[in-house]
Short mmCIF file of C-alpha atoms in Angstrom, two decimals:
data_model
loop_
_atom_site.label_atom_id
_atom_site.label_comp_id
_atom_site.label_asym_id
_atom_site.label_seq_id
_atom_site.Cartn_x
_atom_site.Cartn_y
_atom_site.Cartn_z
CA MET A 1 83.57 136.55 75.90
CA THR A 2 84.68 135.62 72.43
CA GLN A 3 81.87 134.51 70.10
CA PHE A 4 82.60 132.08 67.47
CA ASP A 5 80.55 131.29 64.24
CA LEU A 6 78.28 128.51 63.89
CA ASN A 7 79.75 127.80 60.56
CA ASP A 8 83.57 128.00 61.95
CA ASP A 9 84.52 124.28 61.23
CA SER A 10 88.14 124.98 62.92
CA LEU A 11 86.81 124.62 66.43
CA VAL A 12 87.01 121.88 68.99
CA VAL A 13 83.40 121.52 70.43
CA ILE A 14 83.33 120.34 73.85
CA VAL A 15 80.00 118.85 75.49
CA GLY A 16 79.80 119.54 79.23
CA SER A 17 81.88 122.04 81.62
CA GLY A 18 82.63 119.82 84.46
CA ALA A 19 86.01 118.10 85.73
CA GLY A 20 86.62 116.65 82.22
CA GLY A 21 85.12 119.27 79.84
CA GLY A 22 85.99 122.14 81.93
CA THR A 23 89.79 121.15 82.08
CA LEU A 24 89.92 120.16 78.61
CA ALA A 25 88.73 123.53 77.49
CA ASN A 26 91.33 125.42 79.52
CA GLU A 27 94.38 123.24 78.60
CA LEU A 28 93.26 123.75 74.99
CA ALA A 29 93.02 127.29 75.42
CA GLN A 30 96.22 127.77 76.93
CA LYS A 31 97.94 126.14 73.92
CA GLY A 32 96.04 128.55 71.41
CA ILE A 33 93.33 125.98 70.31
CA LYS A 34 89.97 127.56 70.09
CA SER A 35 86.93 125.74 71.63
CA VAL A 36 83.08 126.21 72.23
CA VAL A 37 81.83 124.45 75.47
CA LEU A 38 77.96 123.62 75.17
CA GLU A 39 76.71 123.08 78.60
CA ALA A 40 73.20 121.89 79.30
CA GLY A 41 72.63 123.81 82.55
CA LYS A 42 72.59 127.22 83.88
CA PRO A 43 75.24 129.60 84.42
CA TYR A 44 75.75 129.62 88.17
CA THR A 45 78.34 131.44 90.15
CA GLN A 46 79.42 131.45 93.86
CA ASP A 47 76.73 133.74 94.75
CA ASP A 48 74.58 130.91 94.06
CA ILE A 49 76.10 128.60 96.60
CA GLU A 50 74.14 128.08 99.77
CA ASN A 51 75.06 125.75 103.00
CA ASP A 52 71.62 124.38 102.29
CA GLU A 53 71.71 120.84 101.23
CA TRP A 54 68.30 120.43 99.81
CA GLY A 55 68.22 124.01 98.63
CA MET A 56 71.30 123.20 96.53
CA PHE A 57 70.01 119.77 95.51
CA ASN A 58 66.61 121.30 94.34
CA LYS A 59 68.94 123.95 92.54
CA ILE A 60 71.69 122.54 90.66
CA SER A 61 70.87 118.72 90.30
CA TRP A 62 70.14 117.06 87.17
CA LEU A 63 66.65 116.33 87.43
CA ASP A 64 65.55 115.73 83.79
CA LYS A 65 63.51 112.44 83.68
CA ARG A 66 65.71 109.09 84.07
CA ILE A 67 64.71 105.89 85.14
CA SER A 68 66.59 103.40 87.39
CA ALA A 69 66.07 99.56 86.58
CA GLY A 70 67.79 96.46 87.20
CA GLY A 71 68.50 94.53 90.53
CA TRP A 72 69.87 97.66 92.71
CA HIS A 73 67.74 99.10 95.59
CA HIS A 74 67.85 102.53 93.55
CA ALA A 75 65.06 100.65 91.31
CA VAL A 76 62.95 100.60 94.26
CA ASN A 77 63.96 103.68 96.51
CA HIS A 78 65.06 105.99 93.86
CA PRO A 79 63.24 105.16 90.55
CA GLY A 80 63.86 108.62 89.04
CA LEU A 81 67.07 109.38 90.31
CA PRO A 82 69.92 106.87 89.56
CA ALA A 83 72.65 109.44 89.74
CA TRP A 84 72.98 112.52 91.98
CA ILE A 85 74.91 115.02 89.62
CA VAL A 86 74.89 118.62 88.49
CA LYS A 87 73.22 120.39 85.49
CA GLY A 88 75.12 123.64 85.39
CA TYR A 89 78.26 125.59 84.71
CA GLY A 90 80.95 123.62 86.22
CA GLY A 91 78.96 120.25 86.19
CA SER A 92 79.61 118.16 89.11
CA THR A 93 82.87 120.12 90.45
CA ILE A 94 79.99 121.90 92.19
CA HIS A 95 78.57 119.02 93.94
CA TRP A 96 81.86 116.96 95.13
CA ALA A 97 83.76 116.07 98.35
CA GLY A 98 87.26 117.28 97.18
CA VAL A 99 88.80 113.86 97.71
CA ALA A 100 91.57 113.45 95.49
CA LEU A 101 92.91 110.05 95.47
CA ARG A 102 95.08 108.30 92.57
CA PHE A 103 94.54 104.67 91.45
CA LYS A 104 96.59 101.85 92.56
CA GLU A 105 98.57 100.08 89.87
CA TYR A 106 96.33 96.91 90.21
CA GLU A 107 93.38 98.89 89.51
CA PHE A 108 94.34 99.68 86.17
CA LYS A 109 94.71 96.05 85.43
CA THR A 110 91.62 94.27 86.82
CA ARG A 111 91.46 91.75 84.01
CA SER A 112 95.09 90.60 84.54
CA THR A 113 94.93 90.88 88.08
CA TYR A 114 91.36 89.31 89.00
CA GLY A 115 91.42 86.76 86.11
CA ASP A 116 88.12 85.65 84.65
CA MET A 117 85.20 86.63 87.01
CA ALA A 118 81.61 84.91 86.14
CA ASP A 119 79.27 87.76 85.28
CA ALA A 120 81.79 90.66 85.23
CA ASN A 121 83.31 92.04 82.10
CA LEU A 122 86.60 93.23 83.29
CA GLU A 123 89.10 94.91 81.04
CA ASP A 124 92.61 96.36 81.45
CA TRP A 125 93.26 99.74 80.92
CA PRO A 126 95.54 100.60 78.07
CA LEU A 127 97.54 103.00 80.66
CA SER A 128 99.57 102.12 83.79
CA LEU A 129 100.10 104.16 86.88
CA ALA A 130 103.78 105.18 85.87
CA GLU A 131 102.27 106.78 82.50
CA LEU A 132 99.72 108.43 84.41
CA THR A 133 101.59 109.53 87.38
CA PRO A 134 103.15 112.89 85.83
CA TYR A 135 99.61 113.76 84.89
CA TYR A 136 98.20 112.99 88.41
CA GLU A 137 101.03 115.72 89.62
CA ARG A 138 99.95 118.09 87.07
CA ALA A 139 96.23 117.67 88.14
CA GLU A 140 97.14 118.08 91.69
CA LEU A 141 99.11 121.30 91.30
CA LYS A 142 96.22 122.74 89.05
CA MET A 143 93.38 121.69 91.65
CA GLY A 144 95.48 122.45 94.78
CA VAL A 145 95.51 119.10 96.49
CA THR A 146 96.78 118.81 100.02
CA GLY A 147 99.86 116.78 100.34
CA LYS A 148 103.19 116.17 98.80
CA THR A 149 102.92 117.45 95.32
CA THR A 150 101.59 121.24 96.55
CA GLY A 151 103.48 120.94 99.79
CA MET A 152 99.90 122.13 101.27
CA PRO A 153 99.34 120.56 104.84
CA HIS A 154 96.11 118.47 105.10
CA LEU A 155 92.94 119.89 106.52
CA PRO A 156 92.30 119.91 110.16
CA TRP A 157 90.47 116.75 111.54
CA ASN A 158 87.01 117.50 113.00
CA ASN A 159 85.44 115.65 115.72
CA GLY A 160 83.55 113.03 113.66
CA PHE A 161 86.81 112.06 111.88
CA ARG A 162 88.74 112.05 115.26
CA VAL A 163 86.11 109.35 116.63
CA LEU A 164 86.55 107.34 113.30
CA ALA A 165 90.26 107.63 113.45
CA GLU A 166 90.84 106.48 117.15
CA GLY A 167 88.59 103.38 116.40
CA ALA A 168 90.65 102.69 113.40
CA ARG A 169 93.72 103.09 115.43
CA ARG A 170 92.40 100.85 118.15
CA THR A 171 91.61 98.17 115.67
CA GLY A 172 94.96 98.01 114.25
CA ARG A 173 94.82 100.45 111.40
CA SER A 174 97.54 103.14 110.67
CA ASN A 175 96.56 104.58 107.19
CA ILE A 176 94.49 107.51 108.53
CA ALA A 177 94.69 110.98 107.08
CA SER A 178 92.56 114.11 106.46
CA GLY A 179 93.77 114.02 102.87
CA PRO A 180 94.65 114.19 100.12
CA MET A 181 91.72 116.83 99.29
CA ALA A 182 91.33 119.50 96.59
CA ILE A 183 90.56 122.16 99.14
CA ASN A 184 93.10 124.74 99.96
CA SER A 185 94.24 124.28 103.54
CA VAL A 186 96.14 127.86 103.00
CA ASP A 187 95.45 130.56 100.50
CA ARG A 188 96.76 129.35 97.13
CA ASP A 189 96.12 130.13 93.45
CA GLY A 190 94.07 132.82 94.07
CA ARG A 191 91.56 130.94 96.19
CA PRO A 192 91.09 131.34 99.85
CA ALA A 193 91.85 128.62 102.62
CA CYS A 194 89.08 126.55 103.91
CA GLN A 195 86.99 128.14 106.43
CA GLN A 196 85.50 124.79 108.04
CA ILE A 197 82.03 126.14 107.46
CA GLY A 198 80.31 122.80 107.02
CA PHE A 199 77.54 121.71 104.79
CA CYS A 200 79.70 122.13 101.97
CA MET A 201 79.31 119.13 99.58
CA GLN A 202 76.82 120.86 97.58
CA GLY A 203 79.04 123.70 96.70
CA CYS A 204 82.11 125.85 98.67
CA LYS A 205 80.67 129.11 99.39
CA VAL A 206 84.55 130.78 99.87
CA GLY A 207 85.98 128.73 96.78
CA ALA A 208 88.77 126.83 98.65
CA LYS A 209 87.69 123.58 96.85
CA TRP A 210 88.33 123.31 93.43
CA SER A 211 85.61 123.69 90.70
CA THR A 212 85.90 124.60 87.09
CA MET A 213 83.19 126.98 87.81
CA TYR A 214 85.77 129.65 89.01
CA THR A 215 89.08 128.21 87.79
CA GLU A 216 89.24 126.39 84.62
CA LEU A 217 86.31 127.91 82.74
CA PRO A 218 87.06 131.51 83.48
CA ARG A 219 90.74 131.27 82.77
CA ALA A 220 89.75 129.42 79.26
CA VAL A 221 87.32 132.30 78.45
CA GLU A 222 90.28 134.74 79.52
CA THR A 223 92.59 133.80 76.94
CA GLY A 224 89.92 134.64 74.01
CA ASN A 225 90.27 131.00 72.97
CA CYS A 226 87.12 129.60 74.37
CA GLU A 227 83.31 130.46 74.28
CA ILE A 228 80.65 128.71 76.89
CA ARG A 229 77.27 128.64 75.98
CA THR A 230 75.22 127.69 78.82
CA ASP A 231 71.35 126.40 78.71
CA CYS A 232 72.60 124.44 75.55
CA MET A 233 71.56 120.75 75.33
CA VAL A 234 73.19 118.62 72.68
CA LEU A 235 70.82 116.46 70.95
CA LYS A 236 73.18 114.86 68.19
CA ILE A 237 76.65 114.59 66.81
CA GLU A 238 76.67 114.96 62.97
CA HIS A 239 79.12 113.54 60.83
CA ASP A 240 80.14 113.82 57.16
CA ALA A 241 80.16 111.14 54.31
CA GLN A 242 83.38 109.66 55.50
CA GLY A 243 82.34 109.25 59.10
CA ARG A 244 83.99 112.25 60.51
CA ALA A 245 82.25 114.08 63.22
CA SER A 246 81.43 117.35 61.30
CA GLY A 247 79.13 119.42 64.09
CA VAL A 248 76.90 119.28 66.72
CA LEU A 249 73.23 119.85 66.89
CA TYR A 250 71.96 121.71 70.25
CA ALA A 251 68.94 123.19 71.42
CA ASP A 252 69.21 126.62 73.36
CA ALA A 253 67.19 127.67 76.22
CA ALA A 254 63.99 128.75 74.06
CA GLY A 255 64.30 125.42 72.33
CA ASN A 256 65.92 126.52 69.28
CA GLN A 257 68.05 124.28 67.58
CA HIS A 258 71.44 125.07 65.87
CA LEU A 259 74.24 123.14 64.38
CA GLN A 260 77.60 124.05 65.24
CA LYS A 261 80.31 122.72 62.94
CA ALA A 262 83.44 121.33 64.59
CA ARG A 263 86.79 120.25 63.82
CA VAL A 264 87.02 118.08 66.68
CA VAL A 265 84.26 116.83 69.11
CA CYS A 266 84.88 115.89 72.57
CA VAL A 267 81.91 114.46 74.92
CA ALA A 268 82.13 115.21 78.55
CA GLY A 269 78.64 114.87 79.85
CA ASN A 270 78.89 112.38 82.46
CA SER A 271 78.42 108.54 82.18
CA ILE A 272 75.00 108.83 81.75
CA GLU A 273 74.59 111.69 79.07
CA SER A 274 77.70 110.82 76.98
CA PRO A 275 76.59 107.45 75.95
CA ARG A 276 73.16 108.70 75.54
CA LEU A 277 74.18 111.12 73.21
CA LEU A 278 76.37 108.61 71.01
CA LEU A 279 73.28 106.28 70.97
CA ASN A 280 71.08 109.29 70.09
CA SER A 281 73.43 110.15 66.98
CA ALA A 282 72.80 106.82 65.33
CA SER A 283 73.03 106.93 61.49
CA SER A 284 72.72 104.93 58.46
CA LEU A 285 76.31 104.69 58.42
CA PHE A 286 76.37 103.90 62.56
CA PRO A 287 73.19 102.28 63.12
CA ASP A 288 73.78 101.06 66.30
CA GLY A 289 75.11 104.54 67.77
CA LEU A 290 78.34 106.66 67.01
CA ALA A 291 81.53 105.14 67.73
CA ASN A 292 79.70 101.87 68.68
CA SER A 293 81.27 99.16 66.63
CA SER A 294 82.15 97.37 69.74
CA GLY A 295 78.86 97.40 71.10
CA GLN A 296 80.16 98.68 74.36
CA VAL A 297 78.96 102.10 74.36
CA GLY A 298 76.62 102.31 77.30
CA ARG A 299 77.71 99.11 78.95
CA ASN A 300 79.79 98.49 82.01
CA TYR A 301 78.24 101.42 83.95
CA MET A 302 79.87 101.51 87.53
CA CYS A 303 79.40 103.72 90.28
CA HIS A 304 81.26 102.35 93.14
CA THR A 305 80.64 99.87 95.60
CA THR A 306 79.04 101.74 98.71
CA ALA A 307 77.24 101.89 101.70
CA GLY A 308 76.90 104.21 104.73
CA VAL A 309 77.67 103.36 108.18
CA TYR A 310 76.47 106.00 110.98
CA ALA A 311 77.41 105.39 114.68
CA ALA A 312 75.55 107.12 117.73
CA MET A 313 78.26 107.96 120.25
CA PRO A 314 78.08 108.62 123.99
CA GLU A 315 79.05 112.09 123.95
CA LYS A 316 78.39 114.95 121.43
CA VAL A 317 80.26 114.77 118.36
CA ARG A 318 78.70 117.48 116.11
CA MET A 319 80.03 115.74 112.86
CA TYR A 320 78.51 118.60 110.76
CA ARG A 321 81.25 121.14 111.93
CA GLY A 322 84.29 121.51 109.44
CA THR A 323 84.54 119.72 105.97
CA SER A 324 81.78 117.17 104.72
CA VAL A 325 84.58 114.53 104.02
CA ALA A 326 87.24 115.40 106.70
CA GLY A 327 89.35 112.41 106.56
CA ILE A 328 90.13 108.90 105.14
CA VAL A 329 90.92 105.42 106.26
CA ALA A 330 92.70 103.75 103.64
CA ASP A 331 94.05 100.37 105.27
CA GLU A 332 91.24 98.26 103.28
CA VAL A 333 92.47 99.45 99.69
CA ARG A 334 94.22 96.15 99.03
CA ASP A 335 93.49 93.26 96.84
CA ASP A 336 93.25 90.38 98.99
CA PRO A 337 91.41 87.46 97.96
CA THR A 338 91.02 85.76 101.47
CA ARG A 339 88.65 88.32 102.51
CA GLY A 340 86.10 86.71 100.05
CA PHE A 341 86.19 89.45 97.29
CA ARG A 342 88.76 91.21 94.87
CA GLY A 343 89.75 94.86 95.18
CA GLY A 344 89.40 96.95 98.02
CA TYR A 345 87.70 100.04 99.53
CA HIS A 346 88.09 103.43 101.39
CA LEU A 347 86.33 104.14 104.46
CA GLU A 348 85.85 108.17 104.14
CA PHE A 349 84.17 110.02 106.80
CA LEU A 350 81.26 111.92 105.65
CA SER A 351 78.94 114.38 107.59
CA LEU A 352 75.48 114.19 106.54
CA GLY A 353 73.12 116.94 107.40
CA LEU A 354 70.23 115.90 109.41
CA PRO A 355 67.68 116.14 106.39
CA PHE A 356 69.86 113.99 104.23
CA LEU A 357 70.60 111.36 107.00
CA ALA A 358 66.87 111.13 107.48
CA ALA A 359 66.33 110.65 103.99
CA PHE A 360 68.69 107.75 103.41
CA LEU A 361 68.47 106.14 106.74
CA GLU A 362 64.93 104.22 105.90
CA PRO A 363 64.92 104.12 102.21
CA GLY A 364 61.29 104.37 100.98
CA ASN A 365 60.07 106.17 104.40
CA THR A 366 62.24 109.38 103.66
CA GLY A 367 62.15 110.72 107.09
CA TRP A 368 59.54 108.63 108.83
CA GLY A 369 59.13 106.06 111.37
CA ARG A 370 60.21 105.09 115.01
CA ARG A 371 63.63 103.72 113.87
CA THR A 372 64.38 107.00 111.88
CA ALA A 373 63.20 109.20 114.85
CA GLU A 374 65.20 107.38 117.37
CA ALA A 375 68.18 107.84 115.34
CA MET A 376 67.63 111.55 114.50
CA GLU A 377 67.52 112.16 118.43
CA GLN A 378 71.16 110.94 118.39
CA TYR A 379 72.18 113.14 115.59
CA GLY A 380 74.58 115.37 117.35
CA ASN A 381 76.21 112.25 118.73
CA MET A 382 76.86 110.76 115.41
CA SER A 383 79.72 109.86 113.46
CA GLY A 384 79.63 108.23 109.98
CA VAL A 385 81.48 106.74 107.01
CA TRP A 386 80.58 106.47 103.45
CA VAL A 387 82.34 103.40 101.87
CA CYS A 388 84.13 104.07 98.70
CA GLY A 389 84.81 100.47 96.90
CA GLU A 390 85.77 98.92 93.44
CA ASP A 391 82.59 98.21 91.67
CA MET A 392 83.00 95.42 89.13
CA ALA A 393 82.11 96.00 85.32
CA ARG A 394 79.19 94.08 84.06
CA ALA A 395 78.05 94.27 80.42
CA ASP A 396 74.50 94.51 81.37
CA ASN A 397 74.83 97.17 83.79
CA ARG A 398 74.10 99.71 81.31
CA ILE A 399 72.56 102.94 79.69
CA THR A 400 69.83 102.34 76.95
CA LEU A 401 67.32 104.72 75.50
CA HIS A 402 63.76 104.25 76.51
CA ALA A 403 61.57 102.86 73.38
CA THR A 404 58.84 105.39 73.89
CA GLU A 405 59.45 108.01 76.66
CA ARG A 406 60.54 111.41 75.60
CA ASP A 407 62.26 114.37 77.76
CA GLN A 408 61.27 118.01 77.14
CA TYR A 409 64.00 118.15 74.48
CA GLY A 410 62.29 115.23 72.54
CA LEU A 411 65.05 112.87 72.98
CA PRO A 412 64.40 109.25 74.25
CA VAL A 413 64.70 108.95 78.11
CA PRO A 414 67.91 107.24 79.48
CA VAL A 415 67.20 104.10 81.37
CA VAL A 416 70.18 103.42 84.08
CA THR A 417 70.21 99.63 84.50
CA LYS A 418 72.37 98.12 87.30
CA THR A 419 72.57 94.91 89.23
CA PRO A 420 75.65 94.64 91.56
CA HIS A 421 77.89 91.76 91.24
CA ASN A 422 78.21 89.20 93.97
CA ASN A 423 81.85 90.53 94.37
CA ASP A 424 80.11 94.00 95.35
CA HIS A 425 77.76 92.37 98.03
CA ALA A 426 80.68 90.60 99.53
CA MET A 427 82.61 93.75 99.63
CA THR A 428 79.87 95.77 101.20
CA ALA A 429 79.10 93.50 103.90
CA ASP A 430 83.08 93.31 104.85
CA ALA A 431 83.04 97.35 105.00
CA CYS A 432 79.95 97.51 106.97
CA ASN A 433 81.37 95.06 109.28
CA VAL A 434 84.74 96.57 109.68
CA THR A 435 83.31 99.94 110.22
CA GLY A 436 81.09 98.53 112.81
CA GLU A 437 84.09 96.90 114.52
CA ILE A 438 85.77 100.28 114.49
CA TYR A 439 82.95 102.33 116.07
CA ASP A 440 82.28 99.55 118.56
CA ALA A 441 86.07 99.89 119.66
CA VAL A 442 85.31 103.64 120.78
CA GLY A 443 82.13 102.68 122.57
CA ALA A 444 79.28 103.23 120.00
CA LYS A 445 75.89 103.01 121.30
CA ALA A 446 74.22 102.29 118.09
CA ILE A 447 75.20 101.53 114.49
CA TYR A 448 72.99 102.32 111.40
CA ASN A 449 73.92 100.64 108.04
CA LEU A 450 72.51 102.62 105.28
CA PRO A 451 72.40 101.36 101.75
CA ALA A 452 73.88 102.95 98.75
CA TYR A 453 72.12 106.35 98.07
CA PRO A 454 71.94 108.05 94.19
CA ALA A 455 75.61 108.01 92.95
CA SER A 456 77.60 111.13 92.29
CA HIS A 457 80.60 108.87 90.96
CA ASN A 458 79.50 107.60 87.59
CA MET A 459 81.88 105.70 85.64
CA GLY A 460 82.23 103.40 82.33
CA THR A 461 79.85 103.41 79.56
CA ASN A 462 82.21 104.53 76.89
CA ARG A 463 85.37 102.40 78.38
CA MET A 464 88.99 102.61 77.24
CA SER A 465 90.56 99.67 75.67
CA ALA A 466 93.41 98.85 73.50
CA ASP A 467 91.28 96.39 71.58
CA PRO A 468 88.78 98.07 69.53
CA THR A 469 86.49 94.99 69.92
CA ARG A 470 86.18 95.43 73.87
CA GLY A 471 86.21 99.21 74.25
CA VAL A 472 84.87 102.33 72.63
CA VAL A 473 88.19 104.71 73.01
CA ASN A 474 92.01 104.31 72.96
CA ALA A 475 94.43 105.33 75.68
CA GLN A 476 93.85 109.11 74.70
CA GLY A 477 90.09 108.89 75.00
CA GLN A 478 89.99 108.93 71.21
CA SER A 479 87.15 106.95 69.63
CA HIS A 480 88.30 103.72 67.78
CA ASP A 481 85.79 104.40 65.01
CA VAL A 482 85.62 108.13 64.55
CA ALA A 483 89.03 109.63 64.56
CA ASN A 484 88.10 113.15 65.47
CA LEU A 485 85.54 112.33 68.25
CA PHE A 486 87.09 112.13 71.87
CA VAL A 487 85.46 110.98 75.16
CA SER A 488 86.80 113.22 78.10
CA ASP A 489 84.76 112.48 81.24
CA GLY A 490 84.59 109.65 83.63
CA SER A 491 82.60 107.57 81.05
CA GLN A 492 86.20 106.36 79.47
CA PHE A 493 86.95 104.65 82.77
CA THR A 494 87.62 100.72 82.42
CA SER A 495 87.59 100.02 85.80
CA SER A 496 86.49 102.16 88.87
CA SER A 497 88.79 101.45 91.45
CA ALA A 498 88.41 102.48 95.11
CA ALA A 499 89.39 106.18 94.27
CA ASN A 500 86.98 108.99 94.03
CA PRO A 501 87.14 109.61 90.04
CA THR A 502 87.73 113.44 89.77
CA LEU A 503 91.40 113.65 90.08
CA THR A 504 91.77 110.82 87.42
CA ILE A 505 89.39 112.48 85.19
CA VAL A 506 91.31 115.76 85.50
CA ALA A 507 94.76 114.05 84.72
CA LEU A 508 93.25 112.28 81.57
CA ALA A 509 91.92 115.60 80.51
CA ILE A 510 95.28 117.37 80.72
CA ARG A 511 97.00 114.19 79.02
CA GLN A 512 94.29 114.40 76.35
CA ALA A 513 94.46 118.01 75.59
CA GLU A 514 98.27 117.29 74.74
CA SER A 515 97.05 114.66 72.39
CA ILE A 516 94.73 116.63 70.71
CA ALA A 517 96.84 119.56 70.24
CA ALA A 518 99.72 117.21 68.77
CA LYS A 519 97.25 115.45 66.17
CA MET A 520 95.54 118.96 64.96
CA THR A 521 99.18 120.17 64.47
CA ALA A 522 100.26 117.12 62.50
CA ARG A 523 96.93 117.15 60.66
CA GLU A 524 95.75 113.66 61.74
CA ILE A 525 92.39 115.43 62.76
#
């Protein structure tokens, strides 16, 4: 692998190697632009993937100290695990379902569409669906998304999804499909077709599901234009006297600190670490944190309005066979205020393994109690849904730095504060009722509603806005305050939508790479 000098100030430095950082690195590398990727986690390979949920959780999860606060149940049931994301080479593209949904047009314009909502901090993206559609198509081709763009057929249905789909059909729903998924249904682009092994949310053993770990990152390195340094935790972004980002201070695996100089810095560390880094980069010139003249850095944390609904059926279902998310019911993705809330939600079939279902069924007991035992006895008969709904942006749902507690790097521990908006409560209740009706229609013997568990979809905290007083970055993810600083992950999301975020992160990264290349050529940055 090419190695660049710490004093090379011609480089783009990318913080994070997941959907945003990994994609950006490869897109830039293919254009001949040199970059260094700094990844806080270890250098995993496919040999590290196990079809073992808890084994993979303990191996790849970001378990550095974090604090859940606010009115959400995480503050009680998951006080040290507000988010369920990966610390490692490939980031959270190791741990993801593969669902690759696009935003709807109205989901880009929540402020205009929903109007003033009390206790919400809505804003419109400075983008439209039409503007992003060509990049969605390129992202789908890059990732190998089943459906129209690639021509790949959707994946086969498993028994758990057949149960859900039949219930949806009997209750008048028709938007039912086993895609779009960024999982090969046929051999494509050097990756095999899905083998339907199951227990694959925490990593695809065969490589059928897209991950930057074995696509974007090695392809970027192969060009000779990209160096990836793992076990490197970024501590601070440095700037020069004019306020331009000049380099990145990081600690290696041994704790030794290094300063990598940079021409451009791109932050792609997820919606907790990215604002944390900007806040930790406060200086005399930027006393409230880097790129934070709007005061919006860290604010508007979103992680989807969600719940789990699992039904015990009269006969064996064996939902664990096949892809973890084997299909989607999309009839509820519409903005219909007569339902008592704004925005919509997907019903995504999700096969939880028995240990995870036991842990999440009764939060706090984690696998104990009569109700849990009774439910576990019916595990083989279960089919279940994960609700993925729009989460309203709120200014006080935010990432802050703890006043006294420090992590192993000496950095203030991040505090993730969230209290659901009333809209979120109304949507969750509707989703649980609708899912219950669907399962009742096919003869469910018992239905279990699970509260949200630690989020893998983390969005907002460095949001886009055309107005520098209302957002951190512009439509290209470029900081309004620091011209050569970009945000390249889901933290730039202005709204959450009801779509899983990875496809949109990749589409934005492709678009951002074009913008960075053009600005570098024009010597604007």
